[in-house]
PDB file of C-alpha atoms in Angstrom:
ATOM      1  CA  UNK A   1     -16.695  -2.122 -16.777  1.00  0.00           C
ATOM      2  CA  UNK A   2     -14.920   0.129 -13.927  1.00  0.00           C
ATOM      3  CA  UNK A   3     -15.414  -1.161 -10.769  1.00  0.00           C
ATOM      4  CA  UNK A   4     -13.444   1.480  -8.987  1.00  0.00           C
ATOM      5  CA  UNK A   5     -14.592   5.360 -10.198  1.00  0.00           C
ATOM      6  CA  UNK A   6     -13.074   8.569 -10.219  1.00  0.00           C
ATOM      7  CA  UNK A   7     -15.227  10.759 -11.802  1.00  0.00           C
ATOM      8  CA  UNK A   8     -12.867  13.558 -11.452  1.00  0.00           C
ATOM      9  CA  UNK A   9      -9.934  13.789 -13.831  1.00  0.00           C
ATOM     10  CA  UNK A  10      -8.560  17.002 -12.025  1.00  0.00           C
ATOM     11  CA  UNK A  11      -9.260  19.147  -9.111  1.00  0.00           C
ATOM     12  CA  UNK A  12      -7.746  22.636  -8.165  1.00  0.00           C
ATOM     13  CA  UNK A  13      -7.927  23.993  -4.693  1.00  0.00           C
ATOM     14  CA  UNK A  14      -6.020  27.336  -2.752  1.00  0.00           C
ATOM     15  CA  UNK A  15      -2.939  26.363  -0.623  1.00  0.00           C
ATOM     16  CA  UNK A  16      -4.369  26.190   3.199  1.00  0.00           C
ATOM     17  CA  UNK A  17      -7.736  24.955   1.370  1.00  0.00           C
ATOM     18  CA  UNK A  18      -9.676  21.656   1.646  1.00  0.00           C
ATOM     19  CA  UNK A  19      -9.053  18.924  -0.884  1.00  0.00           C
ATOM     20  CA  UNK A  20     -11.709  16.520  -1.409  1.00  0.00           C
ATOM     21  CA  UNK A  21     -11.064  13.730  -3.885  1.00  0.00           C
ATOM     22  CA  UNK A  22     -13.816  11.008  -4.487  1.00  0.00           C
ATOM     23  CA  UNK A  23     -14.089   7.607  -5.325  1.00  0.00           C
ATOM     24  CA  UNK A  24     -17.435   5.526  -6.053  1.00  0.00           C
ATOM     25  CA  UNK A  25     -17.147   1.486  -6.463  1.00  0.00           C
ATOM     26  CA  UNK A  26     -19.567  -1.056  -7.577  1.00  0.00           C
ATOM     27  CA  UNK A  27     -18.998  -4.182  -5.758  1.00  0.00           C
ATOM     28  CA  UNK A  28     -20.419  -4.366  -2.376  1.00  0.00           C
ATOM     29  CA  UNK A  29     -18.375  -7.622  -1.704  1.00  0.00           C
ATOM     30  CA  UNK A  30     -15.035  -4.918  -1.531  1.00  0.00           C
ATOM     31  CA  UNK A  31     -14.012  -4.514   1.839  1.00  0.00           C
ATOM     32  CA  UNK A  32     -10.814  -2.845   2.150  1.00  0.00           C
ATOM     33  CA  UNK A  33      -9.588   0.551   0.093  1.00  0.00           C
ATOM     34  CA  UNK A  34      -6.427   2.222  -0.276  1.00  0.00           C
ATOM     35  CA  UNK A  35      -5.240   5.908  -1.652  1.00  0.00           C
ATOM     36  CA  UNK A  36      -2.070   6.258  -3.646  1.00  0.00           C
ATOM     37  CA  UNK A  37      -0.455   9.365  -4.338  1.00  0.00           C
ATOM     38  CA  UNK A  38       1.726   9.738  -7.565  1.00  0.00           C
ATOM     39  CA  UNK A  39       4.496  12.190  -8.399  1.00  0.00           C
ATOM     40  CA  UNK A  40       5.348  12.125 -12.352  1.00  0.00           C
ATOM     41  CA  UNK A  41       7.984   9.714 -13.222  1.00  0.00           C
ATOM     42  CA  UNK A  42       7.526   7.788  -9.941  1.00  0.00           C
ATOM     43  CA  UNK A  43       5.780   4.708  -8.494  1.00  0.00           C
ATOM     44  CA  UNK A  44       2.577   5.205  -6.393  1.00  0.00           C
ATOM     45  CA  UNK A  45       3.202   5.435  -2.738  1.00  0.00           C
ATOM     46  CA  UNK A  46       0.610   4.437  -0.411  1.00  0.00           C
ATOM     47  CA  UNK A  47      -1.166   7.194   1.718  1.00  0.00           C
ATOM     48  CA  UNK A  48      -4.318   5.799   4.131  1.00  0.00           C
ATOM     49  CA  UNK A  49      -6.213   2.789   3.926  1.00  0.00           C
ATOM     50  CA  UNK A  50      -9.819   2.197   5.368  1.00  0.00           C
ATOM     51  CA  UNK A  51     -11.250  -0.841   6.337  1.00  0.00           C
ATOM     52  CA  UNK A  52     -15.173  -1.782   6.139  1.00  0.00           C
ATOM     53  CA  UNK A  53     -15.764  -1.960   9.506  1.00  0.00           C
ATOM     54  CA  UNK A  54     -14.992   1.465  10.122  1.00  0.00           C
ATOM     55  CA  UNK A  55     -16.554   4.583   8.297  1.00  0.00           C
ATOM     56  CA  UNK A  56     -13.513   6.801   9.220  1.00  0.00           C
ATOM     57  CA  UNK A  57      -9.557   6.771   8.943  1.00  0.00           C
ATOM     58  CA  UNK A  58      -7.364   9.663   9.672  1.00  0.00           C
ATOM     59  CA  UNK A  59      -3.660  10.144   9.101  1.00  0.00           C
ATOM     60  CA  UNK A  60      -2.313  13.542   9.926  1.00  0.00           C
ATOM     61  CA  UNK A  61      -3.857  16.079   7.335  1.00  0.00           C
ATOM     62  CA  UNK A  62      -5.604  13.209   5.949  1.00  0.00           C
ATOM     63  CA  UNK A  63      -8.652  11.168   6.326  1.00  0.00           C
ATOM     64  CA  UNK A  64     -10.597   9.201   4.293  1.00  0.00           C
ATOM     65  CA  UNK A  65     -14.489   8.398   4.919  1.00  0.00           C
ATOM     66  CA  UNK A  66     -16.141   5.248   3.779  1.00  0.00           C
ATOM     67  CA  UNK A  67     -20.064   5.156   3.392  1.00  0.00           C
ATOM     68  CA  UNK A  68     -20.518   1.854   2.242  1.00  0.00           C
ATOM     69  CA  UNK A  69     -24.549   1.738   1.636  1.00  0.00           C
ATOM     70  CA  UNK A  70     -23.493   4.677  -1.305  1.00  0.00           C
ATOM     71  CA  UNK A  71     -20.591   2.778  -2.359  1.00  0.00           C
ATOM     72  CA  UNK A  72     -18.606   5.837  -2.233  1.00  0.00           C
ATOM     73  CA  UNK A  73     -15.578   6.869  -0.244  1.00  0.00           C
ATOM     74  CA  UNK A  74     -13.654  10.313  -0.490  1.00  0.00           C
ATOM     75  CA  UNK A  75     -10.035  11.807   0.787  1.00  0.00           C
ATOM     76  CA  UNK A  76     -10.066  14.884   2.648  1.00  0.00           C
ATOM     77  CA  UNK A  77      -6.292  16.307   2.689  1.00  0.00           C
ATOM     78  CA  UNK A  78      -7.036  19.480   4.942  1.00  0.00           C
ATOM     79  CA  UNK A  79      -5.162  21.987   4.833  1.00  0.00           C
ATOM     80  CA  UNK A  80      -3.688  21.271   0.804  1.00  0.00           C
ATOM     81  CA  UNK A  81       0.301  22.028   0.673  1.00  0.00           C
ATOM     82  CA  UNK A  82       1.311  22.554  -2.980  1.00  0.00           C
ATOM     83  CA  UNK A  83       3.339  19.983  -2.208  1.00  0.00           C
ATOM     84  CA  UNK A  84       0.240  17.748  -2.145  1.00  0.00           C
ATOM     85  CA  UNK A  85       0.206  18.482  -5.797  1.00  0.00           C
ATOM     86  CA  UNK A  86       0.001  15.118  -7.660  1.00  0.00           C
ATOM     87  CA  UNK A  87      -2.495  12.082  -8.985  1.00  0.00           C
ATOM     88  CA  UNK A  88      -4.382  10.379  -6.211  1.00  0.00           C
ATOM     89  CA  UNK A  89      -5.594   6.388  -7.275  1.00  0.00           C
ATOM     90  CA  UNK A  90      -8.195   4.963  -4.875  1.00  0.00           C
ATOM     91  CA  UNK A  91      -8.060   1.345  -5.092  1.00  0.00           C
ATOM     92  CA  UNK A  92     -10.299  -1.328  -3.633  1.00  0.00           C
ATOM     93  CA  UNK A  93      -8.826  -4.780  -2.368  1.00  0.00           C
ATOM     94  CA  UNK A  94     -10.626  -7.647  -4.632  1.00  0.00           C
ATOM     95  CA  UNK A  95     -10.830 -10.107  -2.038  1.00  0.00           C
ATOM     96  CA  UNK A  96      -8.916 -13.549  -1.208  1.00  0.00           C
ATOM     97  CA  UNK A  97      -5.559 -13.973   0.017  1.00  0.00           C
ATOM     98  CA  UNK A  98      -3.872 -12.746  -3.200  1.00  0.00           C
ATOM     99  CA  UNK A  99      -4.337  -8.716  -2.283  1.00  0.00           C
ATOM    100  CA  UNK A 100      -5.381  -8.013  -5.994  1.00  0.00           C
ATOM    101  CA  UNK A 101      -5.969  -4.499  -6.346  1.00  0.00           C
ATOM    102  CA  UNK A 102      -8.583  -2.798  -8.460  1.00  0.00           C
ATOM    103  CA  UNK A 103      -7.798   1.067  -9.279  1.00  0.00           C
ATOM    104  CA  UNK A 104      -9.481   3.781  -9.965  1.00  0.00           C
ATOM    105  CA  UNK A 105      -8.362   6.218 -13.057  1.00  0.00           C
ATOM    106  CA  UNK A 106      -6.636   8.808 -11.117  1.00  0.00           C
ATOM    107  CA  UNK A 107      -7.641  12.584 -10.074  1.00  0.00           C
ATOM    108  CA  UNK A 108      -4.964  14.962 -10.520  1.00  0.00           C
ATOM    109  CA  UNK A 109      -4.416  17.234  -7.873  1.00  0.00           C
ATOM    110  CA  UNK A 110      -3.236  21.006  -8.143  1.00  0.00           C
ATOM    111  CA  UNK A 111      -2.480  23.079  -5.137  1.00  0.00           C
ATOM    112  CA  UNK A 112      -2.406  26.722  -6.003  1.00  0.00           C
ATOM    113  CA  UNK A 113      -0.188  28.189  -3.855  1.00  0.00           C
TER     114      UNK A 113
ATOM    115  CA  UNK B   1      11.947   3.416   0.487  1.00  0.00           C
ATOM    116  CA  UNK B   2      10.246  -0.123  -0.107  1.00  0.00           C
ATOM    117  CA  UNK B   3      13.175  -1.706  -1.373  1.00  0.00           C
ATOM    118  CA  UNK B   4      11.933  -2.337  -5.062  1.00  0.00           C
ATOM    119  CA  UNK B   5      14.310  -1.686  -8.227  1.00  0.00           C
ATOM    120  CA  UNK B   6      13.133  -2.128 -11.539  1.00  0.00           C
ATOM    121  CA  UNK B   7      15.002  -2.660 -14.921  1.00  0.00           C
ATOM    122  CA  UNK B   8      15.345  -1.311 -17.207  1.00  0.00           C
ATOM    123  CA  UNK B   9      14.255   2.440 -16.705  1.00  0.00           C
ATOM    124  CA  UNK B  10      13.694   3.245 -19.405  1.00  0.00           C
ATOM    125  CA  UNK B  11      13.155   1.686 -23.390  1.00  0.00           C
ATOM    126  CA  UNK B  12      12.255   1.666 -26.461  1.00  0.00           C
ATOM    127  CA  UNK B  13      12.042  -1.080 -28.832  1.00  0.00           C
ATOM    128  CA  UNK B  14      10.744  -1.956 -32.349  1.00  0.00           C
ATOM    129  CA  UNK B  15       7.349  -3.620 -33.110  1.00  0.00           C
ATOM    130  CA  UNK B  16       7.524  -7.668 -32.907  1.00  0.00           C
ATOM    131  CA  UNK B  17      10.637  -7.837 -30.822  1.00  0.00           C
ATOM    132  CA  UNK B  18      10.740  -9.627 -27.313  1.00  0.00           C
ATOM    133  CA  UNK B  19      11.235  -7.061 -24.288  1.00  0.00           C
ATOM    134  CA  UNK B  20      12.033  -8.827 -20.437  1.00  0.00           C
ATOM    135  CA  UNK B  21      11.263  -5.841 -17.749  1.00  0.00           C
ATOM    136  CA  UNK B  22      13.062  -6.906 -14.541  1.00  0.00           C
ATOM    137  CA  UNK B  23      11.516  -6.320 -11.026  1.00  0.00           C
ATOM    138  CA  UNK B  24      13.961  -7.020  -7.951  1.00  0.00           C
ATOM    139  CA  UNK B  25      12.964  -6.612  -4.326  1.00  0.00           C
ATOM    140  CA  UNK B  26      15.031  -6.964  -1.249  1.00  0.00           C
ATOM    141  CA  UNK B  27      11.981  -7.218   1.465  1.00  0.00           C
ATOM    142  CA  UNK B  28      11.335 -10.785   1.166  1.00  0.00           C
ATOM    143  CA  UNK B  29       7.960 -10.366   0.178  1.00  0.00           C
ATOM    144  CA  UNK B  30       5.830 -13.029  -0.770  1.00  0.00           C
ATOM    145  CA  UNK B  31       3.513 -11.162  -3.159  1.00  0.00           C
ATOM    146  CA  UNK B  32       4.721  -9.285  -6.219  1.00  0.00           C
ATOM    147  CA  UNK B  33       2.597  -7.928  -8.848  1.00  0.00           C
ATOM    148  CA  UNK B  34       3.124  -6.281 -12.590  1.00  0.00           C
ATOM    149  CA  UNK B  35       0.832  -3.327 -13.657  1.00  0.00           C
ATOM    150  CA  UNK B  36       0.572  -1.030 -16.355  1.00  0.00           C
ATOM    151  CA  UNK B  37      -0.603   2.969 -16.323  1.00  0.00           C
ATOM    152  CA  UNK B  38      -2.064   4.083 -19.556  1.00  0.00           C
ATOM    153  CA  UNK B  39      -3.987   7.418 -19.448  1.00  0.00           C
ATOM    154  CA  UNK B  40      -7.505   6.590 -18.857  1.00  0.00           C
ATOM    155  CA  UNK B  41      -7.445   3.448 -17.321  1.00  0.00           C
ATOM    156  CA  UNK B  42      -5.422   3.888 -14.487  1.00  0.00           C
ATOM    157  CA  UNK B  43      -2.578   0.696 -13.329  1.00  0.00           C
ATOM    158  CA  UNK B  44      -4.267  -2.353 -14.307  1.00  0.00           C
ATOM    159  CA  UNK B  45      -2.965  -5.923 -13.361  1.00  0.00           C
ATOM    160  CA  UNK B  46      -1.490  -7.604 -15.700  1.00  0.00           C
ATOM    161  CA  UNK B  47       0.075 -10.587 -13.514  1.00  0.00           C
ATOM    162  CA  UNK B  48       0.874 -11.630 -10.148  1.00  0.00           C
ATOM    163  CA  UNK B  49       2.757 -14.168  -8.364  1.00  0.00           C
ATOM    164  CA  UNK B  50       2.075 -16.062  -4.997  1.00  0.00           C
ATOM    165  CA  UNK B  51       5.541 -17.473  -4.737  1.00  0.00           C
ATOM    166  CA  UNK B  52       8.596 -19.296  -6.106  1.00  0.00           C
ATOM    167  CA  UNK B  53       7.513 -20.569  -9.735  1.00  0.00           C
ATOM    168  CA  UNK B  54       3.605 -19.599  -8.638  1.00  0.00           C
ATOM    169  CA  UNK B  55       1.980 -16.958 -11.037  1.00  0.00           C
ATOM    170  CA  UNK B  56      -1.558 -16.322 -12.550  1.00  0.00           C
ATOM    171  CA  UNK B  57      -3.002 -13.651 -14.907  1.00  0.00           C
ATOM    172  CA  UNK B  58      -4.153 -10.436 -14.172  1.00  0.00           C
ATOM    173  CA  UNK B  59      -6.801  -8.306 -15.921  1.00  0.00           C
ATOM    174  CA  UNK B  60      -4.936  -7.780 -18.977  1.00  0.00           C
ATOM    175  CA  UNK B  61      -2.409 -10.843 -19.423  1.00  0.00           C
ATOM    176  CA  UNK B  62      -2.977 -11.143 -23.042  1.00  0.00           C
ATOM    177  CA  UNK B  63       0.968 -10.878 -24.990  1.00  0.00           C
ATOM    178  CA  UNK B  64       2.717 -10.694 -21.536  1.00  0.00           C
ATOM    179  CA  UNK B  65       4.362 -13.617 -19.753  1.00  0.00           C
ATOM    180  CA  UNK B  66       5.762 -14.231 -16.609  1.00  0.00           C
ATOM    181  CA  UNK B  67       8.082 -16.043 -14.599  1.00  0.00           C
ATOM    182  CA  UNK B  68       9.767 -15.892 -10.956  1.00  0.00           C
ATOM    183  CA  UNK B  69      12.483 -18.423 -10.221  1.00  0.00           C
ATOM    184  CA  UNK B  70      13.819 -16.228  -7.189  1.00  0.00           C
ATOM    185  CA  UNK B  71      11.914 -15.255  -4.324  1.00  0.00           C
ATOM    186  CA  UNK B  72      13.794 -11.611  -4.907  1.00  0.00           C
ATOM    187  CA  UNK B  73      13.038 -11.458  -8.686  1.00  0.00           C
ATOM    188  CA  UNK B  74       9.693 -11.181 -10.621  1.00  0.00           C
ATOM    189  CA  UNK B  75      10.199 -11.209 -14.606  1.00  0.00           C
ATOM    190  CA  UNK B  76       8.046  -9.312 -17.353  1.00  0.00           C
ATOM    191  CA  UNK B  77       8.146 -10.845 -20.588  1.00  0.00           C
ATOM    192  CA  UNK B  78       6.828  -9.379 -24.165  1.00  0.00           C
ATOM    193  CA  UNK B  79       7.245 -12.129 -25.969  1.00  0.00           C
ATOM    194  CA  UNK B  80       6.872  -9.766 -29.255  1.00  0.00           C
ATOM    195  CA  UNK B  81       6.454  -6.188 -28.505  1.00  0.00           C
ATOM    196  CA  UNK B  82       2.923  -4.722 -30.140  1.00  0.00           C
ATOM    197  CA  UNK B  83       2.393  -0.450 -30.198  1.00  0.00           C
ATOM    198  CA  UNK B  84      -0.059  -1.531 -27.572  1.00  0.00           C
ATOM    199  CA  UNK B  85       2.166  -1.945 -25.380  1.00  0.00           C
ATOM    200  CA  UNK B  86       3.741   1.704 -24.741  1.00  0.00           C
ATOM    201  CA  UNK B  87       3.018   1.863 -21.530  1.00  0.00           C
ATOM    202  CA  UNK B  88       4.517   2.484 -17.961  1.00  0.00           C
ATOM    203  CA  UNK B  89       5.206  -0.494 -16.213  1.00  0.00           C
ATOM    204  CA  UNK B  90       5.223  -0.699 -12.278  1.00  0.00           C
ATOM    205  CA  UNK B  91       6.102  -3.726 -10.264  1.00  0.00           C
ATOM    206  CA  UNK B  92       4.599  -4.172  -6.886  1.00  0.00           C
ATOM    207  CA  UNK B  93       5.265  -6.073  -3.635  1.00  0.00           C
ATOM    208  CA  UNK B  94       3.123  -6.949  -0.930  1.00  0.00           C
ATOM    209  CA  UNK B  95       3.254  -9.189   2.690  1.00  0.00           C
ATOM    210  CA  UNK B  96      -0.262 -10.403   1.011  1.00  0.00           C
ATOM    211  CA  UNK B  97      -3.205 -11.772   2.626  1.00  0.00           C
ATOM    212  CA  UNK B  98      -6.402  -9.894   4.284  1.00  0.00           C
ATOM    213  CA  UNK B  99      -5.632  -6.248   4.578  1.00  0.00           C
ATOM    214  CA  UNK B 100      -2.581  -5.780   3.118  1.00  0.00           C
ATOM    215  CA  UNK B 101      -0.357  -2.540   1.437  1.00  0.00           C
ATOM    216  CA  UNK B 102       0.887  -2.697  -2.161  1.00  0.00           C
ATOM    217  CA  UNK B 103       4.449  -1.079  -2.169  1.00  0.00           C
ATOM    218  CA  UNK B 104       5.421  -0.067  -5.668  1.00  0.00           C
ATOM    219  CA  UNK B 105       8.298   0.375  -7.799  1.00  0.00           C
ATOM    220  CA  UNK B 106       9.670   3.870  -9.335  1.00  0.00           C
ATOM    221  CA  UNK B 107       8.466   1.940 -12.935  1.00  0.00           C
ATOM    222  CA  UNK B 108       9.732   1.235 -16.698  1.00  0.00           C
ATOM    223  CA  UNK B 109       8.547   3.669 -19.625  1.00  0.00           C
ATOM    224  CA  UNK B 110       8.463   1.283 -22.831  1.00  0.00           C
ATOM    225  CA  UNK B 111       8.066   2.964 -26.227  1.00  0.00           C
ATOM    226  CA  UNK B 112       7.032   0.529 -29.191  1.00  0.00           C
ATOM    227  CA  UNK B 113       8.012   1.929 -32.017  1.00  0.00           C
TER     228      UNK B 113
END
């Protein structure tokens, strides 16, 4: 059973658009989730990370919101570069000192220049 | 650059033969992980370790094996290669504990033939 969700397989979006990728989990117990970006025939790199306690992070042309009574959070990348063209993994920390990650099946991203 | 190699690159092997994937860090880290990316189910952990000689399964341990004598070196073992197992491999690293980043390798493509 998934407990991380992207429902999305793939998005398209306009260069200079909005990008909005989502994510829905199931466990309320998850308190800490991350966004990878990944290039073909490369490793995920880590983009922004939101904790619980805050509904909000933003990094640059990112930001990621948390609304933890949906269980859902969601990556805005404003404005989309075709450079910004890749997959994006959410991923939810499972808890305990360990860091075990739980991902998400990946949305791939195509900026249209 | 997170300081994470991984070896080999790239293989491909024959059904029923044993296949070591090497994952070397230079960071010190405490935390290193193996995952797999299949299409579909995203990277899924397959083990982790906590330390020198300290390891424990993952979500999908079954036919894989482990083993980290080396602070700097985290070992992938098939101990007989199924078609299953085509996968990409990625190695992680992490400071671990509460809040932490995964840093990931650039990954191994296995073919079972």
């Amino acid at each position: 059973d998934q407990q991380v969700k992207q429902n999305s397989p793939s998005l398209s979006v306009q260069e200079g658009r909005i990008s909005i990728l989502n994510c829905d989990y199931t466990n309320s117990m998850f308190d800490y989730f991350l966004w990878y970006k990944k290039y073909p025939a490369e490793g995920p790199t880590f983009l922004i990370s939101i904790s619980s306690i805050k509904d909000k992070n933003e990094d640059g042309r990112f930001t990621v919101f948390l609304n933890k009574s949906a269980k859902h959070l969601s990556l805005h990348i404003v404005p989309s570069q075709p450079g910004d063209s890749a997959v994006y993994f959410c991923a939810a920390d499972a808890g305990g000192a360990t860091n075990k990650l739980i991902f998400g099946t990946g949305t791939l991203l195509a900026v249209q220049p | 650059d997170a300081g994470i190699t991984q070896s080999p690159r790239h293989k491909v092997t024959e059904t029923g033969t044993p296949v070591t994937l090497r994952c070397h860090q230079t960071e010190n880290h405490r935390y290193m992980y193996w995952y797999r990316q299949d299409p579909g189910h995203g990277l899924r952990l397959i083990h982790y370790s906590y330390g020198v000689k300290d390891t424990d399964k993952g979500e999908v341990s079954d036919g894989y094996s482990v083993s980290r004598s080396k602070t700097e070196d985290f070992l992938l073992t098939l101990e007989s290669a199924t078609s299953s197992q085509t996968s990409v491999y990625f190695c992680a690293i992490s400071v671990g504990g509460r809040l932490d980043t995964q840093y990931f390798g650039p990954g191994t493509r296995l073919t079972v033939l």
